[in-house]
Each structure stands twice: as structure tokens, then as C-alpha cells.
Amino acid sequence: APSLEVATEAEKESAVAQAKAQGIDTGTVSVNPSLIQGWRARSGSVLVDRSAKQALVDLYQKITN
């Protein structure tokens, strides 16, 4: 079943809409305190990661490549 993790309660509505736009429609939303900011959605083997950590990893990869 599709799932969605958010960093804070305040991000739930926005994250649900953004995940739906990415093709992941879920009613299961949980708060994950290990996320600093943003959200992660999973449906089967598809993961959409819009967390702050992923943004930093992407930035690092762009700088070092």
C-alpha cells in the first residue's frame, strides 16, 4: 500500500498534494521525526524523496561531478 512520511504535521496537506501530483495517492500519512524537512512517498518499488537530506545529497553530487 502506498505510504507517505512527512517531517511535521504542518507539511501533511502540501505533501499529500505533491505526492498525488507525482502519481502516489495515499491516505496513510505518518510523521517521521528523523526527516528534518520535506516528505517521502513510497508505492511499491517507487520512492519519491523530497526531503531536505535528499536535497543536500543532490547538491553535493552536482558540485562534485
Short mmCIF file of C-alpha atoms in Angstrom, two decimals:
data_model
loop_
_atom_site.label_atom_id
_atom_site.label_comp_id
_atom_site.label_asym_id
_atom_site.label_seq_id
_atom_site.Cartn_x
_atom_site.Cartn_y
_atom_site.Cartn_z
CA ALA A 1 0.00 0.00 0.00
CA PRO A 2 1.28 3.49 -0.74
CA SER A 3 2.65 5.43 2.22
CA LEU A 4 3.77 8.97 2.89
CA GLU A 5 6.18 10.24 5.55
CA VAL A 6 6.36 13.92 6.47
CA ALA A 7 8.71 15.82 8.75
CA THR A 8 5.95 17.72 10.59
CA GLU A 9 2.17 17.78 10.93
CA ALA A 10 2.14 21.17 9.21
CA GLU A 11 3.50 19.64 5.99
CA LYS A 12 0.83 16.93 5.65
CA GLU A 13 -1.63 18.66 3.31
CA SER A 14 1.03 20.02 1.00
CA ALA A 15 2.89 16.70 0.90
CA VAL A 16 -0.28 14.73 0.06
CA ALA A 17 -0.99 17.07 -2.87
CA GLN A 18 2.60 16.96 -4.12
CA ALA A 19 2.78 13.15 -3.84
CA LYS A 20 -0.50 12.84 -5.72
CA ALA A 21 0.94 15.04 -8.48
CA GLN A 22 3.86 12.57 -8.67
CA GLY A 23 1.43 9.64 -9.08
CA ILE A 24 1.36 8.38 -5.50
CA ASP A 25 -2.11 8.69 -3.96
CA THR A 26 -2.24 7.60 -0.35
CA GLY A 27 -4.35 8.06 2.73
CA THR A 28 -1.58 6.77 5.00
CA VAL A 29 0.48 9.70 6.27
CA SER A 30 2.90 9.43 9.18
CA VAL A 31 5.20 11.92 10.86
CA ASN A 32 8.85 10.82 10.76
CA PRO A 33 10.91 12.89 13.21
CA SER A 34 14.14 11.81 11.51
CA LEU A 35 13.18 13.92 8.49
CA ILE A 36 14.34 17.48 9.06
CA GLN A 37 12.06 18.92 6.40
CA GLY A 38 10.04 17.65 3.45
CA TRP A 39 8.47 14.29 2.68
CA ARG A 40 8.99 10.80 1.23
CA ALA A 41 6.34 8.76 -0.55
CA ARG A 42 6.55 5.09 -1.47
CA SER A 43 4.30 3.00 -3.67
CA GLY A 44 5.64 -0.48 -4.34
CA SER A 45 9.19 -0.08 -5.63
CA VAL A 46 8.73 3.62 -6.45
CA LEU A 47 10.16 6.13 -3.97
CA VAL A 48 9.72 9.87 -4.35
CA ASP A 49 12.04 11.63 -1.90
CA ARG A 50 11.56 15.37 -1.42
CA SER A 51 13.33 15.55 1.94
CA ALA A 52 15.97 18.08 2.97
CA LYS A 53 18.54 15.30 3.23
CA GLN A 54 17.93 14.26 -0.37
CA ALA A 55 18.23 17.89 -1.50
CA LEU A 56 21.63 18.11 0.20
CA VAL A 57 22.79 14.84 -1.38
CA ASP A 58 21.70 16.08 -4.82
CA LEU A 59 23.55 19.36 -4.30
CA TYR A 60 26.72 17.54 -3.20
CA GLN A 61 26.59 15.31 -6.26
CA LYS A 62 26.20 18.28 -8.60
CA ILE A 63 29.16 20.06 -7.02
CA THR A 64 31.50 17.06 -7.04
CA ASN A 65 30.70 15.83 -10.55
#
